[in-house]
Each structure stands twice: as C-alpha cells, then as structure tokens.
Amino acid sequence: MKKLDNIALFADLSKMDKLLLNYIKLLDDNFNFSNLTVIHYVALDSYSIELQEVIPELGEPLEEVLRKEIQQNINDAFGGPRDTIDVHIESGGSIGKLVDYIDGQKFDLVIMGKKAHYSGSGSLGGKVVRLCNANFMFIPENSRPNIQKIAVALDFSKYSEKVMQMAMEVSEKTGAEIMPMTVLKAAVRYFPYIRERVAVEKSLKENHQKSYRKLQNKLGFDADLEFLVPDQDQHIGRLIYDHALSESADMVIMGNKGKADNQSLLMGSVTERLIASDKVLPVLIVK
Amino acid sequence: MKNKYFHIHGPVFWPSVILILAFIIVTLVVGDPMEEVFSSIQTFITDTTGWFFVISVNLFIVFCFYLGFSKYGSIRLGGKDAEPDFTTSSWFAMLFSAGMGIGLLFWGVAEPVFHYAAPVDSEAYTVAGAQEAMTLSFLHWGFHAWAIYAVVALSLAFFAFNKKMPLTIRSVFHPLLGERIYGWMGDVIDILAVLATAFGLATSLGLGVSQVAAGLAYIFPVFEHTTTFEVVLLAIITLAATISVMLGIDKGVKVLSEWNIRLAALLLIFVIILGPTLFFLSSLIENTGNYMNDIVALSFWTEAYGDTGWQGGWTIFYWAWWISWSPFVGMFIARVSRGRTIREFIFGVLLVPTLLTFVWLTAMGGSAIFFDMQADDGNALAGAITDDVSTALFVFLEEFPLSMIGSIVGIILVASFFVTSSDSGSLVIDSITAGGKLDGPVTQRIFWATAEGAIAAVLLIGGGLAALQTAAITTGLPFLIILLVMCYSLQKGLVQEYAKEKLMEKDVDQKKYEDRLFEVISKKIDKKDKS
C-alpha cells in the first residue's frame, strides 16, 4: 500500500470549498502530504452569450481569475501560499480529459465535497469516481475533520485487503481506532426456509471469520470483526451506515465494488448507496 | 536503453536476440535431427490437442459475431472521437496483404488441387472430389482464419487505443494479471510473441524466396535454382523491405500494400477473363453455397470415428499456423485500425478478406481443377502442380495465353508480398521489443528487417528452414491458450468501456455551475471597478 502522499482536492467554487480546505488542512497536520493539487473543472463545453460578454471585462483569461480565486481560498485556509500546493484548472468541458488527467497524476486519494442533494451518476463527482482509477473520499458538508474511529466495511472480495491497508494507513496517521464490520447476508434463494437460513448464516459467519483471520495474519492488526445482520429488505448500504453512525465513527472506508456486483457496474450498489444517502460521514472508496 | 538510435525494452529485447541466436546456432549445428524433434512435437500436439484447436477456433467465430452484433459494436477503437488513420480501401489492402496475401499466392493454386488429387471422402479426380476440394480450401482460408486474427487484433487495438496501454501482447492480460504485466510475466509473453513472429517470418521469407527462385528458373532457363541464387534474391527482397521500413507505414507498407492489391487484382482479372470465365462465376456461387452448407459439420469435425491423420496434416496444421501468425498479423491489423468501430472492425476483418479469398481460390485453384478435368491426359496438370508447390502458380499460368506476362506479374507479386510481410513483421517485432512504442527509431526497425533477412539466409545456406517452420507452428498451442484468455479479457474490458461511454454521454448540470462562475466573475469585476 502506498502512503497517502499525493492528494487531490476538487474545488467547485461553492461554499463547500472552504469547508473542504479546512478539512484537509486538519488532515494535513497529521498526514503531512507531500503534494496537494486543488483541481477545478470548468464544467462548460462552450461559454454562454452572457459569459462571452463579461469575460473580456476581466482583463485576463478566465482560467487565471479562477486560479487566483482558488489560490485565495487556499491562502485563507493554510495561512498563506505553500509550495506543496498546486492549482489545476481543467477547462474545455471534457470529462474524458479530466479523467485522463487524474489517472495520469496517480493521486493516492482524491477528495470531493458531497452535496446534500447528490444526484448519482449525473453529478460530476458521481461520474469522476466511476471513471477514474484513484481512491476517492466524499466529504459531506457537516462532517468533523477529527478522525477517531474508522468504520471499515469488508466483504472479503478482492478489494478487502486494500481497504484494510487504507484503514491502517489512516489509523496510523491519526491514531484512530479501526472498526471492521461485515454484513451477513444469505442469498435470496434460502429465504423461504428459515431454519436453513440460520444454518447458512452460521456457515457464512465461519467463512468470513476465517477470511478475516487470514487478512489479520497477512497485514498484522488486531481488532474484532463485527457481524451485521440485515432485517428483511433493509439495504446493506443503509445498515453499514447506520451502524457506523451509532458507533460514532468519523468515516467509512469501503471497496468500490462488492463480490456480487455485476461487471458492467462501474461502482457497486452498496457503495453507491453509501455515498448517496449519507449526510454526516465521509466515505472513502478504495479502488 | 534510450538514445537517438535505439530505444529498447531491455528485458524483452536482449532475451529475444539471445534466444533467436541460440535457436539458429543449435538448428545449424544439430542439423536434420532437429527437424525430427520439432516434427514429433508437432505431431504430438496435433494428435492430442486437435479437438481443442477445433472447438477453440469455432469459439472465436462465435465470439466475433457476438461482438459485432452486440451493443459493444458501437465502441470506437481509440475513443469516441477517434478518426480512422487510413481510408477504408487502403485499410482493406493492408489487412489482406498482411493477413494472407503471400500464403494465397503460394497455396492458392496448389491447395485445391491437392485435395482434388487426394480427397478425404470422395474419389480422386472426380466431380465430388473437386467440390470437396473447394469446400475444404474455403474452410482453411475462410472465416476461421480471420476470426483468429480478429480476436488478437481487436484485443490489442482495444487495450492500446482505448485503455492507453503499450501495443504489445502483454497489455491484453491487464484485466487478469493487473500491474504484474509490467513484470517478468509480461516479458515472457512478449518474448514468446517475438520468437513466434521472428521464426515465422524468417521461414516464410526463406520458403518464399524459393518460390521466386523456382518461378524465375521456370520461366527464364538462364537462371539456375541454386542456393546462391536464392540468397541473392533474398538480399534484394530484404533491401527492398529495409527501404520500405525506412519510409514508415504511410509511405512504405501502405503504398506497397495498395500496389499488391492492384497487381493481385490484375492477375485475378487476367485469370478470370482469359480462363474459364463462366465456370468461375458459376463455381464461385456453388463453392460458397457448399461451404456455408458444410461449415458447421466440417469445422466441428475431429476425425473422432476413424483417424486417418489427414486432419492433423491439414486442418489442425492450418489452425496452428494461423494462430502462430496471429501475434504478428494481429498487431499489424491493430496498428492500422484505430478509429474504426468494433462493428466495422469485425465485419471488415471477417467478411471482406474472406470473400476476396473465396474469389481468389475459385479463380486459381478452381480453374486449375477445371483445366485438369477438361484435359484427357491422365491428370497431368494436377500431377505437375502437386509435384512442386513452389512452381504450382507458374505451371498453372502456362495454361493461359500470354503466360509469360502472367508469370512475371506472379513473381513480382510474390516478391512484393514478401516485402510487405517482412516490413510489417519488422514493425511489429520492433514495437514489442521497444516496450510497445509505436514509432521506434528507424535504425532499430532497420536492424530487425535486416536481421530477418539474415536469419533466413543463414538457414537457407545451412539448412533447417523446415525445422524452424515446424518450431514456429508448435507455438500455436501456447498461443491458443493466450487467445482464449484474450477473449475473456476483451469481453471484460468492453463491458466496462461501454458503461463508461454511457456515463460520459450524460451531461453534468451546467446551469448551476454557470451561476457560480458568474458570482466569481462579478466579484472580480466589482473589485476592479472599485480600484
């Protein structure tokens, strides 16, 4: 697992920017990132007539104005410019180019603000997280940058090792406690037979416990795995989120996709639910 | 290693060079026993894994049609906005020249006649035998061959142009091996591809030169078909290939391929018009019908109830041959196919060359069979053709008026097809040994073009071409497995790519963003006004 060193942050000129910068400032106190790039995406493929009229009045290119605006916010948050912080303005309105840029920079983590009204794959964040190879963290408006407890959602798929490594890295830097959890969900076909369902759950639990111990031996950490059992019809994403919240976790770390997710999904349904429904907890998605 | 003249990927370049040298030295030193070793390996492979080849090549066809007709057909190689590098006609010309041009010149007359003289099911030299001969030839040169090329080429093109990975065989394994493809596993895969290409190419160059030499000696008795003569011809062909390599794809291979096709068309028209025109037209229809009617039974036939060894020597041999050529042809086709949609690609690579091949086989081999059936001379023509494959084309052309001109065109065509093969082969090997770079330094490409000629020359003089060809074909089995993995990888990659393209189509809400932009701008203008 690479250290969290090369970080990107999305600024979108909204009020969120200041919150995000403050959040990352506090993270930086622990992490000491060697490089932070603040990315702004000019989400227009062409300028409207109104814009075309006012841009000449600026006396300098629009990109320059945006760069200065963002730099100002950075200065406010960090108490002046820092040579480890860059601003990147991506204009042209091509998400494809933006994705190429992000993948090309090999960021260890990309941080985005999450609006209360997240609109799934239609929003910029929703698109970029699906298209890029980087790890993403979504930060809601009212989250605390004080990380003391990390909820780690494991399903023992190929992501789980990376997810755990990421949790260990964050924990090492912040001193936060790791709280691993997994959901016991028997496949639908067992549902009519309640007694069998119990048996299936038991063997599922044993399997998970075994995989977990393997992971523990490999990575060397100690924390007990918690088993969550969903009520009928309860969405797993919701279950994980509620549990993390009730245990007063400060963030959730999980993989991009689960075991059962279809190849054609760019993001798993549980992950999707977690970044869509959550209002308080930051979610870190490991790819 | 990186400088003006060389830019190589050491872990692939050096082992390849060393292995090629070692192989040649061993072949030269050991001599004939080497050929026995390889042919027993080959026999073993065809005997025990023939069924595996048979089912796999059919899978490739199914896979190609599935991709062509599925929603993934709309994915464009090189991304949504990519435009084709070459016009459709030069694209077809290059596909055809690289894919089988040379093989068709060599076998176009001879193969149908061979089957006609020794059919599997029917009596030799009969109408049924002739029909069977054409159907079998179509089988060996038809959809299956092009499906093999299409799978390799499409996988390579997709991972290189859409996933932006180096254009080498290893890239295709990314969905399976992940970043490990950049380690030793990837190196091994690439070295195997280099060896198969280098040996395949060197042996073809060697055997092709014997055809040119045989042809020249046949037409102009001044020339004697000796090894020295062959080596001189080889030097000339290699020189021409080197010049073509220096000129690059655009001025070299592309122009030559176009001329190849024009010349080949000329020869074809010559044969059709001066030959049995009506027979050509009617038999083309009938052969195609027979092929389509028999394709399922024939292509799934494994000699399970009565092994005569025929299939191992022909059908399985061909499947292994196409597969061992597929890294080379596939990479070349991939390189010239950027900007095509997958649907265009599949039907372009699968249908057009196949139909052209049918026309060619019917005009050449079909007419030869026709002449033989017409003449009442104890099948002298068929006997002469099957006697020596390298002169088959020229023996056949003797049946025509102006045969001298026809034969000269034939020789030029063989030579020029060899130049394009050698040229595109060098481009491919160069690309693999340079770590997937598309445009390595010219010096390096010249190195490979010359090396190919040198290997062929050494083997012509020292013997061992046949051994090496057998060795090249034995790489068919490992590559068959690689090809199956490719299908899986490609399918996986396409599913993702399609989901991504769909996602890109939806627009981000621009209105809200524009409002924020206005806020920043007006703040700035206010500030400016105040100061």
PDB file of N, CA and C in Angstrom, chain B residues 301-382:
ATOM      1  N   TRP B 301     -15.696 -31.119 -37.148  1.00  0.00           N
ATOM      2  CA  TRP B 301     -15.252 -32.478 -37.436  1.00  0.00           C
ATOM      3  C   TRP B 301     -13.887 -32.707 -36.799  1.00  0.00           C
ATOM      4  N   THR B 302     -13.732 -33.830 -36.072  1.00  0.00           N
ATOM      5  CA  THR B 302     -12.453 -34.067 -35.393  1.00  0.00           C
ATOM      6  C   THR B 302     -11.835 -35.409 -35.740  1.00  0.00           C
ATOM      7  N   GLU B 303     -12.343 -36.046 -36.773  1.00  0.00           N
ATOM      8  CA  GLU B 303     -11.865 -37.393 -37.135  1.00  0.00           C
ATOM      9  C   GLU B 303     -12.010 -38.355 -35.957  1.00  0.00           C
ATOM     10  N   ALA B 304     -13.041 -38.125 -35.161  1.00  0.00           N
ATOM     11  CA  ALA B 304     -13.210 -38.937 -33.951  1.00  0.00           C
ATOM     12  C   ALA B 304     -13.442 -40.407 -34.291  1.00  0.00           C
ATOM     13  N   TYR B 305     -14.185 -40.672 -35.405  1.00  0.00           N
ATOM     14  CA  TYR B 305     -14.510 -42.072 -35.769  1.00  0.00           C
ATOM     15  C   TYR B 305     -13.654 -42.555 -36.910  1.00  0.00           C
ATOM     16  N   GLY B 306     -12.397 -42.547 -36.797  1.00  0.00           N
ATOM     17  CA  GLY B 306     -11.595 -43.024 -37.909  1.00  0.00           C
ATOM     18  C   GLY B 306     -10.521 -42.010 -38.204  1.00  0.00           C
ATOM     19  N   ASP B 307      -9.464 -42.111 -37.457  1.00  0.00           N
ATOM     20  CA  ASP B 307      -8.386 -41.137 -37.578  1.00  0.00           C
ATOM     21  C   ASP B 307      -7.450 -41.556 -38.694  1.00  0.00           C
ATOM     22  N   THR B 308      -7.446 -40.757 -39.775  1.00  0.00           N
ATOM     23  CA  THR B 308      -6.560 -41.079 -40.886  1.00  0.00           C
ATOM     24  C   THR B 308      -5.303 -40.226 -40.825  1.00  0.00           C
ATOM     25  N   GLY B 309      -5.274 -39.302 -39.887  1.00  0.00           N
ATOM     26  CA  GLY B 309      -4.117 -38.402 -39.822  1.00  0.00           C
ATOM     27  C   GLY B 309      -4.232 -37.247 -40.805  1.00  0.00           C
ATOM     28  N   TRP B 310      -5.276 -37.298 -41.644  1.00  0.00           N
ATOM     29  CA  TRP B 310      -5.429 -36.248 -42.642  1.00  0.00           C
ATOM     30  C   TRP B 310      -5.611 -34.883 -41.981  1.00  0.00           C
ATOM     31  N   GLN B 311      -6.486 -34.869 -40.977  1.00  0.00           N
ATOM     32  CA  GLN B 311      -6.826 -33.595 -40.362  1.00  0.00           C
ATOM     33  C   GLN B 311      -5.626 -32.942 -39.680  1.00  0.00           C
ATOM     34  N   GLY B 312      -4.813 -33.768 -39.016  1.00  0.00           N
ATOM     35  CA  GLY B 312      -3.631 -33.231 -38.357  1.00  0.00           C
ATOM     36  C   GLY B 312      -2.713 -32.544 -39.354  1.00  0.00           C
ATOM     37  N   GLY B 313      -2.600 -33.138 -40.533  1.00  0.00           N
ATOM     38  CA  GLY B 313      -1.709 -32.578 -41.548  1.00  0.00           C
ATOM     39  C   GLY B 313      -2.278 -31.357 -42.244  1.00  0.00           C
ATOM     40  N   TRP B 314      -3.592 -31.243 -42.276  1.00  0.00           N
ATOM     41  CA  TRP B 314      -4.182 -30.101 -42.966  1.00  0.00           C
ATOM     42  C   TRP B 314      -4.883 -29.138 -42.022  1.00  0.00           C
ATOM     43  N   THR B 315      -6.103 -29.502 -41.582  1.00  0.00           N
ATOM     44  CA  THR B 315      -6.914 -28.534 -40.829  1.00  0.00           C
ATOM     45  C   THR B 315      -6.214 -28.041 -39.563  1.00  0.00           C
ATOM     46  N   ILE B 316      -5.772 -28.978 -38.730  1.00  0.00           N
ATOM     47  CA  ILE B 316      -5.145 -28.568 -37.471  1.00  0.00           C
ATOM     48  C   ILE B 316      -3.850 -27.805 -37.745  1.00  0.00           C
ATOM     49  N   PHE B 317      -3.144 -28.280 -38.789  1.00  0.00           N
ATOM     50  CA  PHE B 317      -1.936 -27.584 -39.192  1.00  0.00           C
ATOM     51  C   PHE B 317      -2.254 -26.128 -39.512  1.00  0.00           C
ATOM     52  N   TYR B 318      -3.326 -25.909 -40.270  1.00  0.00           N
ATOM     53  CA  TYR B 318      -3.705 -24.534 -40.612  1.00  0.00           C
ATOM     54  C   TYR B 318      -4.084 -23.742 -39.376  1.00  0.00           C
ATOM     55  N   TRP B 319      -4.888 -24.348 -38.503  1.00  0.00           N
ATOM     56  CA  TRP B 319      -5.306 -23.586 -37.306  1.00  0.00           C
ATOM     57  C   TRP B 319      -4.072 -23.171 -36.508  1.00  0.00           C
ATOM     58  N   ALA B 320      -3.139 -24.121 -36.360  1.00  0.00           N
ATOM     59  CA  ALA B 320      -1.928 -23.789 -35.605  1.00  0.00           C
ATOM     60  C   ALA B 320      -1.111 -22.727 -36.332  1.00  0.00           C
ATOM     61  N   TRP B 321      -1.125 -22.835 -37.643  1.00  0.00           N
ATOM     62  CA  TRP B 321      -0.357 -21.878 -38.439  1.00  0.00           C
ATOM     63  C   TRP B 321      -0.930 -20.471 -38.269  1.00  0.00           C
ATOM     64  N   TRP B 322      -2.247 -20.343 -38.457  1.00  0.00           N
ATOM     65  CA  TRP B 322      -2.858 -19.003 -38.301  1.00  0.00           C
ATOM     66  C   TRP B 322      -2.620 -18.466 -36.904  1.00  0.00           C
ATOM     67  N   ILE B 323      -2.732 -19.368 -35.920  1.00  0.00           N
ATOM     68  CA  ILE B 323      -2.572 -18.903 -34.538  1.00  0.00           C
ATOM     69  C   ILE B 323      -1.138 -18.448 -34.278  1.00  0.00           C
ATOM     70  N   SER B 324      -0.168 -19.205 -34.832  1.00  0.00           N
ATOM     71  CA  SER B 324       1.207 -18.794 -34.577  1.00  0.00           C
ATOM     72  C   SER B 324       1.536 -17.482 -35.306  1.00  0.00           C
ATOM     73  N   TRP B 325       0.805 -17.200 -36.366  1.00  0.00           N
ATOM     74  CA  TRP B 325       0.994 -15.927 -37.062  1.00  0.00           C
ATOM     75  C   TRP B 325       0.212 -14.783 -36.421  1.00  0.00           C
ATOM     76  N   SER B 326      -0.726 -15.159 -35.558  1.00  0.00           N
ATOM     77  CA  SER B 326      -1.655 -14.127 -35.096  1.00  0.00           C
ATOM     78  C   SER B 326      -1.027 -12.993 -34.285  1.00  0.00           C
ATOM     79  N   PRO B 327       0.046 -13.227 -33.496  1.00  0.00           N
ATOM     80  CA  PRO B 327       0.604 -12.059 -32.800  1.00  0.00           C
ATOM     81  C   PRO B 327       1.095 -11.028 -33.806  1.00  0.00           C
ATOM     82  N   PHE B 328       1.713 -11.530 -34.856  1.00  0.00           N
ATOM     83  CA  PHE B 328       2.263 -10.629 -35.867  1.00  0.00           C
ATOM     84  C   PHE B 328       1.152  -9.938 -36.667  1.00  0.00           C
ATOM     85  N   VAL B 329       0.315 -10.745 -37.293  1.00  0.00           N
ATOM     86  CA  VAL B 329      -0.739 -10.150 -38.111  1.00  0.00           C
ATOM     87  C   VAL B 329      -1.682  -9.319 -37.231  1.00  0.00           C
ATOM     88  N   GLY B 330      -1.997  -9.857 -36.044  1.00  0.00           N
ATOM     89  CA  GLY B 330      -2.908  -9.154 -35.145  1.00  0.00           C
ATOM     90  C   GLY B 330      -2.370  -7.794 -34.764  1.00  0.00           C
ATOM     91  N   MET B 331      -1.084  -7.731 -34.455  1.00  0.00           N
ATOM     92  CA  MET B 331      -0.527  -6.437 -34.066  1.00  0.00           C
ATOM     93  C   MET B 331      -0.538  -5.473 -35.217  1.00  0.00           C
ATOM     94  N   PHE B 332      -0.255  -5.999 -36.391  1.00  0.00           N
ATOM     95  CA  PHE B 332      -0.246  -5.110 -37.548  1.00  0.00           C
ATOM     96  C   PHE B 332      -1.662  -4.603 -37.839  1.00  0.00           C
ATOM     97  N   ILE B 333      -2.624  -5.506 -37.814  1.00  0.00           N
ATOM     98  CA  ILE B 333      -4.004  -5.084 -38.071  1.00  0.00           C
ATOM     99  C   ILE B 333      -4.446  -4.071 -37.006  1.00  0.00           C
ATOM    100  N   ALA B 334      -4.071  -4.342 -35.750  1.00  0.00           N
ATOM    101  CA  ALA B 334      -4.431  -3.414 -34.678  1.00  0.00           C
ATOM    102  C   ALA B 334      -3.887  -2.028 -34.989  1.00  0.00           C
ATOM    103  N   ARG B 335      -2.648  -2.008 -35.406  1.00  0.00           N
ATOM    104  CA  ARG B 335      -1.997  -0.723 -35.641  1.00  0.00           C
ATOM    105  C   ARG B 335      -2.673   0.121 -36.692  1.00  0.00           C
ATOM    106  N   VAL B 336      -3.231  -0.537 -37.695  1.00  0.00           N
ATOM    107  CA  VAL B 336      -3.826   0.245 -38.780  1.00  0.00           C
ATOM    108  C   VAL B 336      -5.335   0.420 -38.582  1.00  0.00           C
ATOM    109  N   SER B 337      -5.871  -0.017 -37.436  1.00  0.00           N
ATOM    110  CA  SER B 337      -7.330   0.004 -37.286  1.00  0.00           C
ATOM    111  C   SER B 337      -7.852   1.035 -36.296  1.00  0.00           C
ATOM    112  N   ARG B 338      -7.011   1.914 -35.824  1.00  0.00           N
ATOM    113  CA  ARG B 338      -7.501   2.927 -34.897  1.00  0.00           C
ATOM    114  C   ARG B 338      -8.603   3.758 -35.574  1.00  0.00           C
ATOM    115  N   GLY B 339      -9.635   4.071 -34.822  1.00  0.00           N
ATOM    116  CA  GLY B 339     -10.687   4.922 -35.364  1.00  0.00           C
ATOM    117  C   GLY B 339     -11.857   4.142 -35.949  1.00  0.00           C
ATOM    118  N   ARG B 340     -11.725   2.814 -36.053  1.00  0.00           N
ATOM    119  CA  ARG B 340     -12.853   2.002 -36.545  1.00  0.00           C
ATOM    120  C   ARG B 340     -13.732   1.621 -35.359  1.00  0.00           C
ATOM    121  N   THR B 341     -15.034   1.487 -35.589  1.00  0.00           N
ATOM    122  CA  THR B 341     -15.859   0.952 -34.503  1.00  0.00           C
ATOM    123  C   THR B 341     -15.668  -0.557 -34.488  1.00  0.00           C
ATOM    124  N   ILE B 342     -16.048  -1.159 -33.370  1.00  0.00           N
ATOM    125  CA  ILE B 342     -15.863  -2.604 -33.257  1.00  0.00           C
ATOM    126  C   ILE B 342     -16.685  -3.332 -34.317  1.00  0.00           C
ATOM    127  N   ARG B 343     -17.882  -2.817 -34.602  1.00  0.00           N
ATOM    128  CA  ARG B 343     -18.711  -3.452 -35.626  1.00  0.00           C
ATOM    129  C   ARG B 343     -18.028  -3.386 -36.985  1.00  0.00           C
ATOM    130  N   GLU B 344     -17.540  -2.198 -37.333  1.00  0.00           N
ATOM    131  CA  GLU B 344     -16.822  -2.026 -38.601  1.00  0.00           C
ATOM    132  C   GLU B 344     -15.636  -2.979 -38.655  1.00  0.00           C
ATOM    133  N   PHE B 345     -14.936  -3.028 -37.532  1.00  0.00           N
ATOM    134  CA  PHE B 345     -13.732  -3.844 -37.459  1.00  0.00           C
ATOM    135  C   PHE B 345     -14.052  -5.316 -37.706  1.00  0.00           C
ATOM    136  N   ILE B 346     -15.031  -5.833 -36.953  1.00  0.00           N
ATOM    137  CA  ILE B 346     -15.358  -7.247 -37.061  1.00  0.00           C
ATOM    138  C   ILE B 346     -15.773  -7.603 -38.489  1.00  0.00           C
ATOM    139  N   PHE B 347     -16.680  -6.820 -39.042  1.00  0.00           N
ATOM    140  CA  PHE B 347     -17.144  -7.187 -40.377  1.00  0.00           C
ATOM    141  C   PHE B 347     -16.104  -6.879 -41.438  1.00  0.00           C
ATOM    142  N   GLY B 348     -15.317  -5.837 -41.197  1.00  0.00           N
ATOM    143  CA  GLY B 348     -14.228  -5.534 -42.125  1.00  0.00           C
ATOM    144  C   GLY B 348     -13.198  -6.645 -42.149  1.00  0.00           C
ATOM    145  N   VAL B 349     -12.831  -7.134 -40.965  1.00  0.00           N
ATOM    146  CA  VAL B 349     -11.768  -8.133 -40.901  1.00  0.00           C
ATOM    147  C   VAL B 349     -12.295  -9.529 -41.224  1.00  0.00           C
ATOM    148  N   LEU B 350     -13.537  -9.777 -40.869  1.00  0.00           N
ATOM    149  CA  LEU B 350     -14.077 -11.124 -41.043  1.00  0.00           C
ATOM    150  C   LEU B 350     -14.635 -11.370 -42.449  1.00  0.00           C
ATOM    151  N   LEU B 351     -15.412 -10.418 -42.942  1.00  0.00           N
ATOM    152  CA  LEU B 351     -16.141 -10.670 -44.184  1.00  0.00           C
ATOM    153  C   LEU B 351     -15.359 -10.348 -45.446  1.00  0.00           C
ATOM    154  N   VAL B 352     -14.846  -9.126 -45.522  1.00  0.00           N
ATOM    155  CA  VAL B 352     -14.257  -8.694 -46.786  1.00  0.00           C
ATOM    156  C   VAL B 352     -13.068  -9.564 -47.202  1.00  0.00           C
ATOM    157  N   PRO B 353     -12.079  -9.757 -46.322  1.00  0.00           N
ATOM    158  CA  PRO B 353     -10.962 -10.599 -46.745  1.00  0.00           C
ATOM    159  C   PRO B 353     -11.407 -12.029 -47.065  1.00  0.00           C
ATOM    160  N   THR B 354     -12.381 -12.537 -46.313  1.00  0.00           N
ATOM    161  CA  THR B 354     -12.835 -13.902 -46.580  1.00  0.00           C
ATOM    162  C   THR B 354     -13.442 -14.012 -47.973  1.00  0.00           C
ATOM    163  N   LEU B 355     -14.291 -13.047 -48.315  1.00  0.00           N
ATOM    164  CA  LEU B 355     -14.913 -13.102 -49.642  1.00  0.00           C
ATOM    165  C   LEU B 355     -13.873 -12.993 -50.748  1.00  0.00           C
ATOM    166  N   LEU B 356     -12.893 -12.080 -50.537  1.00  0.00           N
ATOM    167  CA  LEU B 356     -11.833 -11.950 -51.539  1.00  0.00           C
ATOM    168  C   LEU B 356     -11.058 -13.257 -51.678  1.00  0.00           C
ATOM    169  N   THR B 357     -10.830 -13.902 -50.532  1.00  0.00           N
ATOM    170  CA  THR B 357     -10.113 -15.172 -50.550  1.00  0.00           C
ATOM    171  C   THR B 357     -10.882 -16.209 -51.370  1.00  0.00           C
ATOM    172  N   PHE B 358     -12.202 -16.221 -51.201  1.00  0.00           N
ATOM    173  CA  PHE B 358     -13.024 -17.180 -51.955  1.00  0.00           C
ATOM    174  C   PHE B 358     -12.913 -16.938 -53.450  1.00  0.00           C
ATOM    175  N   VAL B 359     -12.942 -15.660 -53.813  1.00  0.00           N
ATOM    176  CA  VAL B 359     -12.811 -15.326 -55.231  1.00  0.00           C
ATOM    177  C   VAL B 359     -11.462 -15.828 -55.747  1.00  0.00           C
ATOM    178  N   TRP B 360     -10.437 -15.571 -54.995  1.00  0.00           N
ATOM    179  CA  TRP B 360      -9.084 -15.953 -55.396  1.00  0.00           C
ATOM    180  C   TRP B 360      -8.947 -17.474 -55.536  1.00  0.00           C
ATOM    181  N   LEU B 361      -9.407 -18.178 -54.502  1.00  0.00           N
ATOM    182  CA  LEU B 361      -9.273 -19.635 -54.527  1.00  0.00           C
ATOM    183  C   LEU B 361     -10.048 -20.252 -55.686  1.00  0.00           C
ATOM    184  N   THR B 362     -11.230 -19.707 -55.952  1.00  0.00           N
ATOM    185  CA  THR B 362     -12.036 -20.237 -57.044  1.00  0.00           C
ATOM    186  C   THR B 362     -11.366 -19.973 -58.388  1.00  0.00           C
ATOM    187  N   ALA B 363     -10.837 -18.739 -58.537  1.00  0.00           N
ATOM    188  CA  ALA B 363     -10.215 -18.386 -59.815  1.00  0.00           C
ATOM    189  C   ALA B 363      -8.946 -19.200 -60.040  1.00  0.00           C
ATOM    190  N   MET B 364      -8.135 -19.355 -58.986  1.00  0.00           N
ATOM    191  CA  MET B 364      -6.849 -20.036 -59.166  1.00  0.00           C
ATOM    192  C   MET B 364      -7.018 -21.553 -59.074  1.00  0.00           C
ATOM    193  N   GLY B 365      -7.255 -22.033 -57.872  1.00  0.00           N
ATOM    194  CA  GLY B 365      -7.359 -23.481 -57.675  1.00  0.00           C
ATOM    195  C   GLY B 365      -8.519 -24.073 -58.450  1.00  0.00           C
ATOM    196  N   GLY B 366      -9.656 -23.374 -58.423  1.00  0.00           N
ATOM    197  CA  GLY B 366     -10.845 -23.879 -59.120  1.00  0.00           C
ATOM    198  C   GLY B 366     -10.589 -24.041 -60.601  1.00  0.00           C
ATOM    199  N   SER B 367      -9.973 -23.014 -61.193  1.00  0.00           N
ATOM    200  CA  SER B 367      -9.699 -23.101 -62.625  1.00  0.00           C
ATOM    201  C   SER B 367      -8.696 -24.210 -62.927  1.00  0.00           C
ATOM    202  N   ALA B 368      -7.732 -24.352 -62.032  1.00  0.00           N
ATOM    203  CA  ALA B 368      -6.740 -25.419 -62.251  1.00  0.00           C
ATOM    204  C   ALA B 368      -7.435 -26.784 -62.281  1.00  0.00           C
ATOM    205  N   ILE B 369      -8.371 -26.971 -61.346  1.00  0.00           N
ATOM    206  CA  ILE B 369      -9.118 -28.227 -61.318  1.00  0.00           C
ATOM    207  C   ILE B 369      -9.942 -28.379 -62.611  1.00  0.00           C
ATOM    208  N   PHE B 370     -10.535 -27.264 -63.025  1.00  0.00           N
ATOM    209  CA  PHE B 370     -11.332 -27.271 -64.251  1.00  0.00           C
ATOM    210  C   PHE B 370     -10.491 -27.722 -65.456  1.00  0.00           C
ATOM    211  N   PHE B 371      -9.299 -27.093 -65.587  1.00  0.00           N
ATOM    212  CA  PHE B 371      -8.409 -27.472 -66.701  1.00  0.00           C
ATOM    213  C   PHE B 371      -8.088 -28.955 -66.640  1.00  0.00           C
ATOM    214  N   ASP B 372      -7.808 -29.400 -65.423  1.00  0.00           N
ATOM    215  CA  ASP B 372      -7.399 -30.792 -65.268  1.00  0.00           C
ATOM    216  C   ASP B 372      -8.524 -31.750 -65.630  1.00  0.00           C
ATOM    217  N   MET B 373      -9.761 -31.345 -65.245  1.00  0.00           N
ATOM    218  CA  MET B 373     -10.897 -32.216 -65.548  1.00  0.00           C
ATOM    219  C   MET B 373     -11.206 -32.230 -67.038  1.00  0.00           C
ATOM    220  N   GLN B 374     -10.949 -31.095 -67.705  1.00  0.00           N
ATOM    221  CA  GLN B 374     -11.241 -30.996 -69.121  1.00  0.00           C
ATOM    222  C   GLN B 374     -10.273 -31.831 -69.960  1.00  0.00           C
ATOM    223  N   ALA B 375      -9.001 -31.767 -69.542  1.00  0.00           N
ATOM    224  CA  ALA B 375      -7.980 -32.439 -70.349  1.00  0.00           C
ATOM    225  C   ALA B 375      -8.030 -33.943 -70.123  1.00  0.00           C
ATOM    226  N   ASP B 376      -7.786 -34.663 -71.198  1.00  0.00           N
ATOM    227  CA  ASP B 376      -7.834 -36.118 -71.063  1.00  0.00           C
ATOM    228  C   ASP B 376      -6.406 -36.647 -71.130  1.00  0.00           C
ATOM    229  N   ASP B 377      -5.591 -36.239 -70.163  1.00  0.00           N
ATOM    230  CA  ASP B 377      -4.184 -36.625 -70.248  1.00  0.00           C
ATOM    231  C   ASP B 377      -3.695 -37.259 -68.944  1.00  0.00           C
ATOM    232  N   GLY B 378      -4.587 -37.990 -68.319  1.00  0.00           N
ATOM    233  CA  GLY B 378      -4.179 -38.679 -67.089  1.00  0.00           C
ATOM    234  C   GLY B 378      -3.818 -37.733 -65.976  1.00  0.00           C
ATOM    235  N   ASN B 379      -4.565 -36.620 -65.899  1.00  0.00           N
ATOM    236  CA  ASN B 379      -4.379 -35.651 -64.824  1.00  0.00           C
ATOM    237  C   ASN B 379      -2.939 -35.152 -64.717  1.00  0.00           C
ATOM    238  N   ALA B 380      -2.400 -34.822 -65.891  1.00  0.00           N
ATOM    239  CA  ALA B 380      -1.009 -34.362 -65.929  1.00  0.00           C
ATOM    240  C   ALA B 380      -0.832 -33.048 -65.192  1.00  0.00           C
ATOM    241  N   LEU B 381      -1.812 -32.129 -65.373  1.00  0.00           N
ATOM    242  CA  LEU B 381      -1.684 -30.809 -64.744  1.00  0.00           C
ATOM    243  C   LEU B 381      -1.701 -30.955 -63.222  1.00  0.00           C
ATOM    244  N   ALA B 382      -2.672 -31.694 -62.712  1.00  0.00           N
ATOM    245  CA  ALA B 382      -2.755 -31.885 -61.260  1.00  0.00           C
ATOM    246  C   ALA B 382      -1.468 -32.509 -60.741  1.00  0.00           C
TER     247      ALA B 382
END
